[in-house]
Amino acid sequence: MKFKAEIDVMPHDARLDPQGKAVTHSMPSIGLNNVNEVCVGKFITMEIEAASEAEATATAETASKKLLANLIMESFHIRVKAI
């Protein structure tokens, strides 16, 4: 079966997010004075061939832990659905 994994990778709450800070500080320059604390992360999709949803989830988790996320600075959340 084919599955689609959607993976959100975000900086840990306690970590400095320089990209998010830069975006936050730029908001007033485009007239958005009411925006605070922007956090910038990554959204990744993967098509996975697997026998089950559990196997597809395990594949996405391995990819996230070993390649897609820096676990010292980031966390990730995975959603898997059949396609």
CSV table of N, CA and C in Angstrom, one decimal:
chain,number,residue,atom,x,y,z
A,1,MET,N,0.8,-1.2,0.0
A,1,MET,CA,0.0,0.0,0.0
A,1,MET,C,0.9,1.2,0.0
A,2,LYS,N,0.3,2.3,-0.5
A,2,LYS,CA,1.0,3.6,-0.5
A,2,LYS,C,0.4,4.5,0.6
A,3,PHE,N,1.3,5.2,1.3
A,3,PHE,CA,0.9,6.1,2.4
A,3,PHE,C,1.6,7.4,2.1
A,4,LYS,N,0.9,8.4,2.6
A,4,LYS,CA,1.5,9.8,2.6
A,4,LYS,C,1.8,10.2,4.1
A,5,ALA,N,3.1,10.5,4.3
A,5,ALA,CA,3.5,11.0,5.7
A,5,ALA,C,3.6,12.5,5.6
A,6,GLU,N,3.1,13.2,6.5
A,6,GLU,CA,3.3,14.6,6.7
A,6,GLU,C,4.0,14.8,8.0
A,7,ILE,N,5.1,15.5,7.9
A,7,ILE,CA,6.0,15.7,9.1
A,7,ILE,C,6.2,17.2,9.3
A,8,ASP,N,5.9,17.6,10.5
A,8,ASP,CA,6.2,19.0,11.0
A,8,ASP,C,7.4,18.9,11.9
A,9,VAL,N,8.4,19.7,11.5
A,9,VAL,CA,9.6,19.8,12.3
A,9,VAL,C,9.7,21.3,12.8
A,10,MET,N,9.7,21.4,14.1
A,10,MET,CA,9.7,22.7,14.8
A,10,MET,C,10.8,22.8,15.8
A,11,PRO,N,11.3,24.0,16.0
A,11,PRO,CA,12.3,24.2,17.1
A,11,PRO,C,11.6,23.9,18.5
A,12,HIS,N,12.4,23.4,19.4
A,12,HIS,CA,11.9,23.2,20.8
A,12,HIS,C,11.5,24.6,21.3
A,13,ASP,N,10.5,24.6,22.2
A,13,ASP,CA,10.0,25.9,22.8
A,13,ASP,C,11.1,26.7,23.5
A,14,ALA,N,12.0,26.0,24.2
A,14,ALA,CA,13.1,26.6,24.9
A,14,ALA,C,14.3,27.1,24.1
A,15,ARG,N,14.3,26.7,22.8
A,15,ARG,CA,15.4,27.0,22.0
A,15,ARG,C,15.3,28.3,21.3
A,16,LEU,N,16.4,29.0,21.0
A,16,LEU,CA,16.4,30.2,20.2
A,16,LEU,C,16.0,29.8,18.8
A,17,ASP,N,15.2,30.6,18.2
A,17,ASP,CA,14.7,30.4,16.8
A,17,ASP,C,15.1,31.7,16.0
A,18,PRO,N,16.3,31.8,15.6
A,18,PRO,CA,16.8,33.1,14.9
A,18,PRO,C,15.9,33.4,13.7
A,19,GLN,N,15.5,32.4,12.9
A,19,GLN,CA,14.7,32.7,11.7
A,19,GLN,C,13.3,33.3,12.2
A,20,GLY,N,12.7,32.7,13.2
A,20,GLY,CA,11.5,33.2,13.7
A,20,GLY,C,11.6,34.6,14.3
A,21,LYS,N,12.7,34.8,15.0
A,21,LYS,CA,12.9,36.2,15.5
A,21,LYS,C,13.0,37.2,14.4
A,22,ALA,N,13.7,36.9,13.3
A,22,ALA,CA,13.9,37.8,12.2
A,22,ALA,C,12.6,38.1,11.6
A,23,VAL,N,11.7,37.1,11.4
A,23,VAL,CA,10.4,37.3,10.8
A,23,VAL,C,9.6,38.1,11.8
A,24,THR,N,9.6,37.8,13.1
A,24,THR,CA,8.8,38.6,14.0
A,24,THR,C,9.2,40.1,14.0
A,25,HIS,N,10.5,40.4,13.9
A,25,HIS,CA,11.0,41.8,13.9
A,25,HIS,C,10.6,42.5,12.6
A,26,SER,N,10.4,41.7,11.5
A,26,SER,CA,10.1,42.3,10.2
A,26,SER,C,8.6,42.6,10.0
A,27,MET,N,7.8,42.0,10.9
A,27,MET,CA,6.3,42.2,10.7
A,27,MET,C,5.9,43.6,10.7
A,28,PRO,N,6.3,44.5,11.6
A,28,PRO,CA,5.9,45.9,11.6
A,28,PRO,C,6.3,46.6,10.3
A,29,SER,N,7.3,46.2,9.6
A,29,SER,CA,7.7,46.8,8.3
A,29,SER,C,6.7,46.6,7.2
A,30,ILE,N,5.8,45.6,7.4
A,30,ILE,CA,4.8,45.3,6.4
A,30,ILE,C,3.4,45.6,7.0
A,31,GLY,N,3.4,46.4,8.1
A,31,GLY,CA,2.2,46.9,8.6
A,31,GLY,C,1.5,45.9,9.6
A,32,LEU,N,2.2,44.9,10.0
A,32,LEU,CA,1.6,43.9,10.9
A,32,LEU,C,2.1,44.1,12.3
A,33,ASN,N,1.6,45.1,13.0
A,33,ASN,CA,2.1,45.4,14.3
A,33,ASN,C,1.6,44.5,15.4
A,34,ASN,N,0.6,43.7,15.1
A,34,ASN,CA,-0.1,42.8,16.1
A,34,ASN,C,0.4,41.4,16.1
A,35,VAL,N,1.5,41.1,15.4
A,35,VAL,CA,2.1,39.7,15.3
A,35,VAL,C,3.3,39.6,16.3
A,36,ASN,N,3.2,38.6,17.1
A,36,ASN,CA,4.3,38.4,18.1
A,36,ASN,C,4.7,36.9,18.0
A,37,GLU,N,6.0,36.7,18.3
A,37,GLU,CA,6.6,35.4,18.5
A,37,GLU,C,6.3,34.4,17.4
A,38,VAL,N,6.8,34.7,16.2
A,38,VAL,CA,6.7,33.8,15.1
A,38,VAL,C,7.7,32.7,15.3
A,39,CYS,N,7.3,31.5,14.9
A,39,CYS,CA,8.2,30.3,15.0
A,39,CYS,C,8.3,29.7,13.6
A,40,VAL,N,9.5,29.5,13.1
A,40,VAL,CA,9.6,29.0,11.7
A,40,VAL,C,10.1,27.5,11.8
A,41,GLY,N,9.5,26.7,11.1
A,41,GLY,CA,9.9,25.3,11.1
A,41,GLY,C,9.9,24.7,9.6
A,42,LYS,N,9.8,23.4,9.5
A,42,LYS,CA,9.7,22.8,8.2
A,42,LYS,C,8.5,21.9,8.1
A,43,PHE,N,7.9,21.8,6.9
A,43,PHE,CA,6.8,20.9,6.6
A,43,PHE,C,7.3,20.0,5.5
A,44,ILE,N,7.3,18.7,5.8
A,44,ILE,CA,7.9,17.7,4.9
A,44,ILE,C,6.8,16.6,4.6
A,45,THR,N,6.7,16.3,3.3
A,45,THR,CA,5.8,15.2,2.9
A,45,THR,C,6.6,14.1,2.3
A,46,MET,N,6.2,12.8,2.5
A,46,MET,CA,6.9,11.7,2.0
A,46,MET,C,5.8,10.7,1.5
A,47,GLU,N,6.1,10.1,0.4
A,47,GLU,CA,5.2,8.9,-0.1
A,47,GLU,C,6.0,7.7,0.3
A,48,ILE,N,5.3,6.8,1.0
A,48,ILE,CA,6.0,5.6,1.5
A,48,ILE,C,5.2,4.3,1.1
A,49,GLU,N,5.9,3.4,0.6
A,49,GLU,CA,5.3,2.1,0.2
A,49,GLU,C,5.5,1.2,1.5
A,50,ALA,N,4.4,0.7,2.0
A,50,ALA,CA,4.5,-0.1,3.3
A,50,ALA,C,3.3,-1.1,3.3
A,51,ALA,N,3.5,-2.1,4.1
A,51,ALA,CA,2.4,-3.1,4.3
A,51,ALA,C,1.3,-2.6,5.2
A,52,SER,N,1.6,-1.7,6.1
A,52,SER,CA,0.6,-1.2,7.0
A,52,SER,C,0.9,0.3,7.4
A,53,GLU,N,-0.1,0.9,8.0
A,53,GLU,CA,0.1,2.3,8.5
A,53,GLU,C,1.1,2.3,9.5
A,54,ALA,N,1.2,1.3,10.4
A,54,ALA,CA,2.2,1.2,11.4
A,54,ALA,C,3.6,1.2,10.9
A,55,GLU,N,3.8,0.4,9.8
A,55,GLU,CA,5.1,0.3,9.2
A,55,GLU,C,5.4,1.6,8.5
A,56,ALA,N,4.5,2.3,7.9
A,56,ALA,CA,4.7,3.6,7.2
A,56,ALA,C,5.1,4.6,8.3
A,57,THR,N,4.4,4.6,9.4
A,57,THR,CA,4.7,5.5,10.5
A,57,THR,C,6.1,5.3,11.1
A,58,ALA,N,6.5,4.0,11.2
A,58,ALA,CA,7.8,3.7,11.7
A,58,ALA,C,8.9,4.2,10.7
A,59,THR,N,8.6,4.1,9.4
A,59,THR,CA,9.6,4.6,8.4
A,59,THR,C,9.7,6.1,8.5
A,60,ALA,N,8.6,6.8,8.6
A,60,ALA,CA,8.6,8.2,8.7
A,60,ALA,C,9.3,8.6,10.0
A,61,GLU,N,9.1,7.9,11.1
A,61,GLU,CA,9.8,8.2,12.4
A,61,GLU,C,11.3,8.0,12.3
A,62,THR,N,11.7,6.9,11.6
A,62,THR,CA,13.2,6.7,11.5
A,62,THR,C,13.8,7.8,10.6
A,63,ALA,N,13.1,8.2,9.5
A,63,ALA,CA,13.6,9.3,8.7
A,63,ALA,C,13.7,10.6,9.5
A,64,SER,N,12.7,10.9,10.3
A,64,SER,CA,12.7,12.1,11.1
A,64,SER,C,13.8,12.1,12.1
A,65,LYS,N,14.0,11.0,12.8
A,65,LYS,CA,15.0,10.9,13.9
A,65,LYS,C,16.5,11.0,13.3
A,66,LYS,N,16.7,10.3,12.1
A,66,LYS,CA,18.0,10.2,11.6
A,66,LYS,C,18.4,11.2,10.6
A,67,LEU,N,17.4,11.9,10.0
A,67,LEU,CA,17.8,12.8,8.9
A,67,LEU,C,17.1,14.1,8.9
A,68,LEU,N,15.8,14.1,9.1
A,68,LEU,CA,15.0,15.3,8.9
A,68,LEU,C,15.0,16.3,10.0
A,69,ALA,N,15.2,15.8,11.3
A,69,ALA,CA,15.1,16.7,12.4
A,69,ALA,C,16.4,16.6,13.2
A,70,ASN,N,16.9,17.8,13.7
A,70,ASN,CA,18.0,17.8,14.7
A,70,ASN,C,17.4,17.7,16.1
A,71,LEU,N,17.4,16.5,16.6
A,71,LEU,CA,16.7,16.3,17.9
A,71,LEU,C,17.2,17.1,19.1
A,72,ILE,N,18.4,17.6,19.0
A,72,ILE,CA,18.9,18.5,20.1
A,72,ILE,C,18.1,19.8,20.0
A,73,MET,N,17.8,20.3,18.8
A,73,MET,CA,17.2,21.6,18.7
A,73,MET,C,15.7,21.6,18.2
A,74,GLU,N,15.2,20.4,17.7
A,74,GLU,CA,13.9,20.4,17.1
A,74,GLU,C,13.1,19.2,17.6
A,75,SER,N,11.8,19.3,17.4
A,75,SER,CA,10.9,18.2,17.7
A,75,SER,C,10.1,18.0,16.4
A,76,PHE,N,9.5,16.8,16.3
A,76,PHE,CA,8.7,16.5,15.1
A,76,PHE,C,7.4,15.9,15.4
A,77,HIS,N,6.4,16.0,14.5
A,77,HIS,CA,5.1,15.4,14.6
A,77,HIS,C,4.8,14.8,13.3
A,78,ILE,N,4.3,13.5,13.3
A,78,ILE,CA,4.0,12.8,12.1
A,78,ILE,C,2.6,12.5,11.9
A,79,ARG,N,2.0,12.7,10.7
A,79,ARG,CA,0.7,12.2,10.4
A,79,ARG,C,0.8,11.3,9.2
A,80,VAL,N,0.2,10.1,9.2
A,80,VAL,CA,0.3,9.2,8.1
A,80,VAL,C,-1.1,8.8,7.7
A,81,LYS,N,-1.4,8.8,6.3
A,81,LYS,CA,-2.7,8.4,5.8
A,81,LYS,C,-2.5,7.6,4.5
A,82,ALA,N,-3.4,6.6,4.3
A,82,ALA,CA,-3.3,5.8,3.1
A,82,ALA,C,-3.7,6.7,1.9
A,83,ILE,N,-3.0,6.5,0.7
A,83,ILE,CA,-3.4,7.2,-0.5
A,83,ILE,C,-3.7,6.2,-1.6
